[in-house]
Structure formats: C-alpha cells, structure tokens
Amino acid sequence: MRTSNHLIGALNFLTFVLSIPILGGGIWLSSRANNTDCLKFLQWPLIIIGVSIMVVSLAGFAGACYRNNFLMYLYLWAMFIIIATLLGFVIFAYAVTGKGSGQPVMNRAYLDYSLQDYSGWLSDRVASDSYWAKIGSCIRDSRACRKMGRNIGGVPESAEMFYLRKLSPIQSGCCKPPTSCGYVYINETVWTPGGGLVGPDTDCTKWSNDQEQLCYGCDSCKAGVVASLKKSWRKVSVINIVVLIILVILYVVACAAFRHNKRIDNDEPYGETRMEKSQPSRIHF
C-alpha cells in the first residue's frame, strides 16, 4: 500500500509539472493576443485546462497521502475528462488551422497574404465585422507597423533592402499594400501608385498612406492575422501533443496503482479474482 501510494503521489507530482507548459502556452497566447495576434478568446481553453490539471493533481496527491480512495476515484474521472478535453482542443486547433498559407512573391523575401487562400471557422471568425472592428483597433494600437521603420544614417532603408526583409504576416498584410497592386516604395509605410494605376485587387483601393489607416481594412490584413494565429496555435499544439502523450501514460499507470490499492483494501491476494474470493474452495493445501 505504501509503495503504491508513493507511486500515485509521484505521478500526481508529474502531472502537476506537466500542467505548467500548458498553462505557459495559454499565457503566451494571451500575451500575443494583447500585442500581436489580437484575438483574445483563443488562449482561455488552454489556461482553463492547465489550471484544471494543477487543481486535480493536487487533489490526487492529497488522496494518495491520506489513502482516500474516494478522492482518488474522483481524481481519475477528472483526469479522464481533462485528457479528452485536451485531445479535443488539439484536434480542433489543427482542424481550423489546416488550410491556407502565404504566397511567395518574385524578388521578395517576404510573403503576401490573401484571405481567399484561407477558409473555415477561424478565417470566418476573424473576417466577421464584429470581431474585425476589435482586431483592427488592437493592431493599430500595438504599433506593429511603426516598429517596421529602419533608418540607415538618418535615411530610410532603400526599396532593395526592404524587399529582402522577412516580414511577419501582420506586417506584410496590414502595413503595406499587396505587391500585385503595383505601388512604388517610398518607405516602409508610405507607397505611391506606379504610373497612377493600381491593380484589380480590391485591397488596392483600400490602401492609404494615412498612418492610422494603412491597410487595416484590407482582406490581406485579415489573412495576415489568420496566418499569425495559425503559426501560434501550431507551436502551442506541438507542446500539447507531447504533454497529452505523457498524461495518457501517467493516467494508465495511476489506474493500475489505484486498482492495486483497492485489492489491498479488500484484502485480496494479488492475481486472485473476486469470483475466487467470493466462492473460496473448501479444499486447502
């Protein structure tokens, strides 16, 4: 019994430790939601799962220390629900971020982004008027475009140097016009129409050199946000998958240890079934 309780206590300590990267991933998404991605509902499922694992692990640890089988029974059911929820979140994250990517542009190091390349729940949610009003305002307040400015000897960098920069999806989609529009580079956030003509893309007419407008209303900006979210979610999902695998292994071991405890509590010899105990043989050797 003592060895089994020690094992369960150790397993609960490990699950408590494993909750830290999940909670950390949620906090990281929260910081990006405030500063970069600007979509603030995505981090809460991870934060809730991380906190739940912490609380349940502490409950399981207490149950092992005090040999409370009822508390351990609740712990195993709670962990089963948490594992199923985490698995559902990972599947959901990959499902909604599975389609779409940036488009390579000739003689450019950065990618262009088009909302038409993305489809599904995430892109529809980002592009909806109710959400985009908040997201666009958040991107504007984050000053992501103003941070693009680079001066060399007090002079803005040349077009050739700018074309060699690897811009983030939001910088590429929100802070400059799409390359297909044919605008001429002046500096990072000031562009003029080439020959007075612009391309057929509807985003071409939405571009403004007003630093409070730029391309915040463009579909390319919405696509940049979706691409940024996709990148963030994929990073967190890799951690979640590793944690999920370890949690499943620990859960199986905890179930075996719990069953061993019940056998000892019921005074059952190891390997002997309940049917044999309820109907013992009258012949003893």
Coordinates of C-alpha atoms in Angstrom, one line a residue:
M1 CA 0.0 0.0 0.0
R2 CA 2.8 2.4 0.9
T3 CA 4.7 1.8 -2.3
S4 CA 1.5 2.2 -4.4
N5 CA 0.6 5.4 -2.6
H6 CA 4.1 6.7 -3.2
L7 CA 3.8 5.9 -6.9
I8 CA 0.4 7.7 -7.2
G9 CA 1.9 10.7 -5.3
A10 CA 4.8 10.8 -7.7
L11 CA 2.5 10.5 -10.7
N12 CA 0.4 13.4 -9.4
F13 CA 3.5 15.5 -9.0
L14 CA 4.5 14.8 -12.6
T15 CA 1.0 15.8 -13.8
F16 CA 1.3 19.0 -11.8
V17 CA 4.6 19.7 -13.5
L18 CA 3.1 18.9 -16.9
S19 CA 0.4 21.5 -16.3
I20 CA 3.0 24.2 -16.3
P21 CA 3.8 24.2 -20.0
I22 CA 0.1 24.0 -20.9
L23 CA -0.6 27.0 -18.7
G24 CA 2.5 28.7 -20.0
G25 CA 1.3 28.2 -23.6
G26 CA -2.0 29.8 -22.7
I27 CA -0.3 32.7 -21.1
W28 CA 2.0 33.1 -24.2
L29 CA -1.1 33.1 -26.5
S30 CA -2.6 35.7 -24.1
S31 CA 0.5 38.0 -24.5
R32 CA 0.3 37.6 -28.2
A33 CA -3.4 38.4 -28.1
N34 CA -2.6 41.6 -26.4
N35 CA 0.4 42.6 -28.5
T36 CA 0.4 40.8 -31.9
D37 CA -2.4 38.4 -32.8
C38 CA -5.2 40.5 -31.2
L39 CA -7.7 37.6 -31.0
K40 CA -8.3 37.2 -27.3
F41 CA -10.6 34.2 -27.0
L42 CA -8.2 31.5 -28.1
Q43 CA -5.9 31.3 -25.0
W44 CA -8.7 30.7 -22.5
P45 CA -9.2 26.9 -23.2
L46 CA -5.5 26.3 -22.6
I47 CA -5.4 28.3 -19.4
I48 CA -8.5 26.6 -18.1
I49 CA -7.1 23.1 -18.9
G50 CA -3.7 24.0 -17.3
V51 CA -5.3 25.3 -14.1
S52 CA -7.7 22.2 -14.0
I53 CA -4.7 19.8 -14.3
M54 CA -3.0 21.7 -11.4
V55 CA -6.0 21.5 -9.2
V56 CA -6.8 17.9 -10.0
S57 CA -3.2 16.9 -9.5
L58 CA -3.2 18.4 -6.0
A59 CA -6.4 16.6 -5.2
G60 CA -4.9 13.3 -6.3
F61 CA -1.8 14.0 -4.3
A62 CA -3.9 14.6 -1.2
G63 CA -5.9 11.4 -1.9
A64 CA -2.6 9.4 -2.2
C65 CA -1.2 10.9 1.0
Y66 CA -4.3 10.2 3.1
R67 CA -5.2 7.0 1.3
N68 CA -8.6 8.3 0.4
N69 CA -9.9 6.0 -2.4
F70 CA -13.0 8.1 -3.0
L71 CA -10.8 11.2 -3.7
M72 CA -8.6 9.1 -5.9
Y73 CA -11.7 7.8 -7.8
L74 CA -12.8 11.4 -8.4
Y75 CA -9.3 12.3 -9.5
L76 CA -9.2 9.5 -12.1
W77 CA -12.5 10.6 -13.6
A78 CA -11.5 14.3 -13.6
M79 CA -8.2 13.4 -15.3
F80 CA -10.1 11.3 -18.0
I81 CA -12.3 14.4 -18.7
I82 CA -9.2 16.7 -18.9
I83 CA -7.3 14.4 -21.2
A84 CA -10.4 14.1 -23.5
T85 CA -10.8 17.9 -23.5
L86 CA -7.1 18.4 -24.3
L87 CA -7.3 15.9 -27.1
G88 CA -10.4 17.7 -28.5
F89 CA -8.6 21.0 -28.3
V90 CA -5.5 19.7 -30.2
I91 CA -7.7 18.2 -32.9
F92 CA -9.8 21.4 -33.1
A93 CA -6.6 23.5 -33.3
Y94 CA -5.2 21.5 -36.3
A95 CA -8.6 21.4 -38.0
V96 CA -9.2 25.2 -38.0
T97 CA -5.5 26.0 -39.0
G98 CA -5.1 23.3 -41.6
K99 CA -5.8 25.4 -44.8
G100 CA -4.0 28.4 -46.3
S101 CA -0.5 29.8 -46.4
G102 CA 1.3 32.9 -47.6
Q103 CA 2.1 33.4 -51.3
P104 CA 5.7 33.7 -52.4
V105 CA 6.4 36.9 -54.4
M106 CA 9.1 37.2 -57.1
N107 CA 12.2 39.1 -55.9
R108 CA 10.8 39.4 -52.4
A109 CA 11.9 37.7 -49.2
Y110 CA 8.5 38.2 -47.5
L111 CA 5.2 36.6 -48.4
D112 CA 1.9 38.1 -49.5
Y113 CA -1.3 37.0 -47.8
S114 CA -4.8 36.7 -49.4
L115 CA -8.0 35.9 -47.4
Q116 CA -9.2 33.8 -50.3
D117 CA -6.4 31.3 -49.5
Y118 CA -7.9 30.6 -46.1
S119 CA -11.3 29.0 -45.3
G120 CA -13.1 27.6 -42.4
W121 CA -14.2 28.6 -38.9
L122 CA -11.1 30.7 -38.0
S123 CA -11.0 32.8 -41.1
D124 CA -14.7 33.4 -41.0
R125 CA -14.5 34.5 -37.3
V126 CA -11.6 36.9 -38.0
A127 CA -13.2 38.4 -41.0
S128 CA -16.6 39.0 -39.3
D129 CA -17.4 42.6 -38.8
S130 CA -17.9 42.3 -35.0
Y131 CA -14.5 40.7 -34.4
W132 CA -12.5 42.7 -37.0
A133 CA -13.5 46.0 -35.5
K134 CA -11.8 45.0 -32.3
I135 CA -8.9 43.2 -34.0
G136 CA -8.1 46.1 -36.4
S137 CA -8.1 48.5 -33.5
C138 CA -5.8 46.3 -31.5
I139 CA -3.3 46.0 -34.4
R140 CA -3.4 49.8 -34.7
D141 CA -2.8 50.3 -31.0
S142 CA 0.0 47.7 -31.0
R143 CA 2.1 50.0 -33.3
A144 CA 3.2 46.9 -35.3
C145 CA 3.6 49.0 -38.4
R146 CA 5.5 51.9 -36.8
K147 CA 8.0 49.4 -35.5
M148 CA 8.9 48.4 -39.1
G149 CA 10.8 51.7 -39.7
R150 CA 14.5 51.4 -40.2
N151 CA 16.9 54.3 -40.8
I152 CA 20.4 54.0 -42.1
G153 CA 22.4 57.1 -41.5
G154 CA 19.2 59.0 -40.9
V155 CA 17.8 57.9 -44.2
P156 CA 15.0 55.3 -44.6
E157 CA 16.2 52.0 -46.0
S158 CA 16.1 51.5 -49.8
A159 CA 13.5 49.5 -51.6
E160 CA 16.0 46.8 -52.4
M161 CA 16.8 46.4 -48.7
F162 CA 13.1 46.4 -47.7
Y163 CA 12.4 43.7 -50.3
L164 CA 15.0 41.4 -48.6
R165 CA 13.3 41.7 -45.2
K166 CA 11.3 38.8 -43.8
L167 CA 8.1 40.4 -42.6
S168 CA 5.7 38.9 -40.1
P169 CA 2.3 38.0 -41.6
I170 CA 0.7 41.0 -39.9
Q171 CA 3.4 43.4 -41.1
S172 CA 3.1 42.1 -44.7
G173 CA -0.7 42.1 -44.7
C174 CA -1.5 45.2 -42.7
C175 CA 1.4 47.6 -43.1
K176 CA 1.9 47.7 -46.9
P177 CA -0.2 47.3 -50.0
P178 CA -0.3 43.9 -51.8
T179 CA 2.5 43.5 -54.3
S180 CA 0.0 42.9 -57.1
C181 CA -1.2 46.5 -56.7
G182 CA 2.0 47.8 -58.2
Y183 CA 2.6 50.6 -55.6
V184 CA 6.0 52.2 -55.6
Y185 CA 8.0 52.0 -52.3
I186 CA 8.8 55.3 -50.6
N187 CA 9.4 53.9 -47.1
E188 CA 8.0 51.0 -45.1
T189 CA 4.5 52.5 -44.7
V190 CA 4.4 55.1 -47.5
W191 CA 3.7 53.9 -51.0
T192 CA 2.6 55.7 -54.2
P193 CA 0.7 54.3 -57.2
G194 CA 3.0 53.3 -60.0
G195 CA 2.1 55.3 -63.1
G196 CA -1.1 56.4 -61.4
L197 CA -2.6 52.9 -61.9
V198 CA -3.3 50.2 -59.3
G199 CA -4.1 46.5 -59.7
P200 CA -7.5 44.9 -59.8
D201 CA -7.4 43.6 -56.2
T202 CA -10.0 45.4 -54.0
D203 CA -7.3 45.9 -51.4
C204 CA -5.5 48.2 -53.8
T205 CA -8.2 50.9 -53.3
K206 CA -8.3 50.4 -49.6
W207 CA -4.7 51.2 -49.0
S208 CA -4.0 54.6 -47.5
N209 CA -0.8 56.4 -46.6
D210 CA -2.6 57.8 -43.5
Q211 CA -0.6 56.1 -40.7
E212 CA -3.9 55.5 -38.8
Q213 CA -5.4 53.7 -41.8
L214 CA -2.7 51.9 -43.9
C215 CA -4.2 48.5 -44.9
Y216 CA -6.0 47.8 -41.6
G217 CA -9.3 47.4 -43.5
C218 CA -7.8 45.2 -46.2
D219 CA -8.5 41.5 -46.7
S220 CA -4.8 40.9 -46.8
C221 CA -4.6 42.2 -43.2
K222 CA -7.2 39.8 -42.1
A223 CA -5.3 37.0 -43.9
G224 CA -2.1 38.1 -42.1
V225 CA -3.9 37.8 -38.7
V226 CA -5.2 34.3 -39.6
A227 CA -1.6 33.3 -40.7
S228 CA -0.2 34.6 -37.4
L229 CA -2.8 32.7 -35.4
K230 CA -2.1 29.6 -37.3
K231 CA 1.6 29.8 -36.6
S232 CA 1.0 30.5 -32.9
W233 CA -1.5 27.7 -32.5
R234 CA 0.8 25.2 -34.2
K235 CA 3.6 26.0 -31.8
V236 CA 1.4 25.5 -28.8
S237 CA -0.2 22.4 -30.2
V238 CA 3.2 20.6 -30.5
I239 CA 3.7 21.1 -26.8
N240 CA 0.2 20.0 -26.1
I241 CA 0.6 16.8 -28.0
V242 CA 3.8 15.9 -26.1
V243 CA 2.1 16.6 -22.8
L244 CA -1.0 14.7 -23.9
I245 CA 1.0 11.5 -24.6
I246 CA 2.8 11.7 -21.2
L247 CA -0.5 12.4 -19.5
V248 CA -2.1 9.3 -21.0
I249 CA 0.8 7.1 -19.9
L250 CA 0.7 8.5 -16.4
Y251 CA -3.1 8.0 -16.3
V252 CA -2.8 4.3 -17.2
V253 CA -0.2 3.8 -14.5
A254 CA -2.3 5.7 -12.0
C255 CA -5.3 3.5 -12.8
A256 CA -3.2 0.4 -12.3
A257 CA -1.9 1.7 -8.9
F258 CA -5.4 2.6 -7.9
R259 CA -6.7 -0.9 -8.6
H260 CA -3.7 -2.3 -6.7
N261 CA -4.8 -0.1 -3.7
K262 CA -8.3 -1.4 -3.9
R263 CA -7.1 -5.0 -3.9
I264 CA -5.1 -4.4 -0.7
D265 CA -8.1 -2.5 0.9
N266 CA -10.3 -5.5 0.1
D267 CA -7.7 -7.9 1.4
E268 CA -7.4 -9.6 -2.0
P269 CA -4.3 -11.6 -2.8
Y270 CA -2.6 -10.3 -5.9
G271 CA -3.7 -12.1 -9.1
E272 CA -6.8 -13.7 -7.4
T273 CA -10.1 -12.7 -8.9
R274 CA -13.1 -11.5 -7.0
M275 CA -15.1 -14.6 -8.0
E276 CA -12.5 -16.9 -6.5
K277 CA -12.6 -14.9 -3.3
S278 CA -16.4 -14.8 -3.0
Q279 CA -16.6 -18.6 -3.5
P280 CA -13.5 -19.9 -1.8
S281 CA -12.6 -23.6 -2.3
R282 CA -13.3 -25.9 0.7
I283 CA -10.1 -27.8 0.0
H284 CA -6.9 -26.1 1.2
F285 CA -3.4 -27.3 0.7

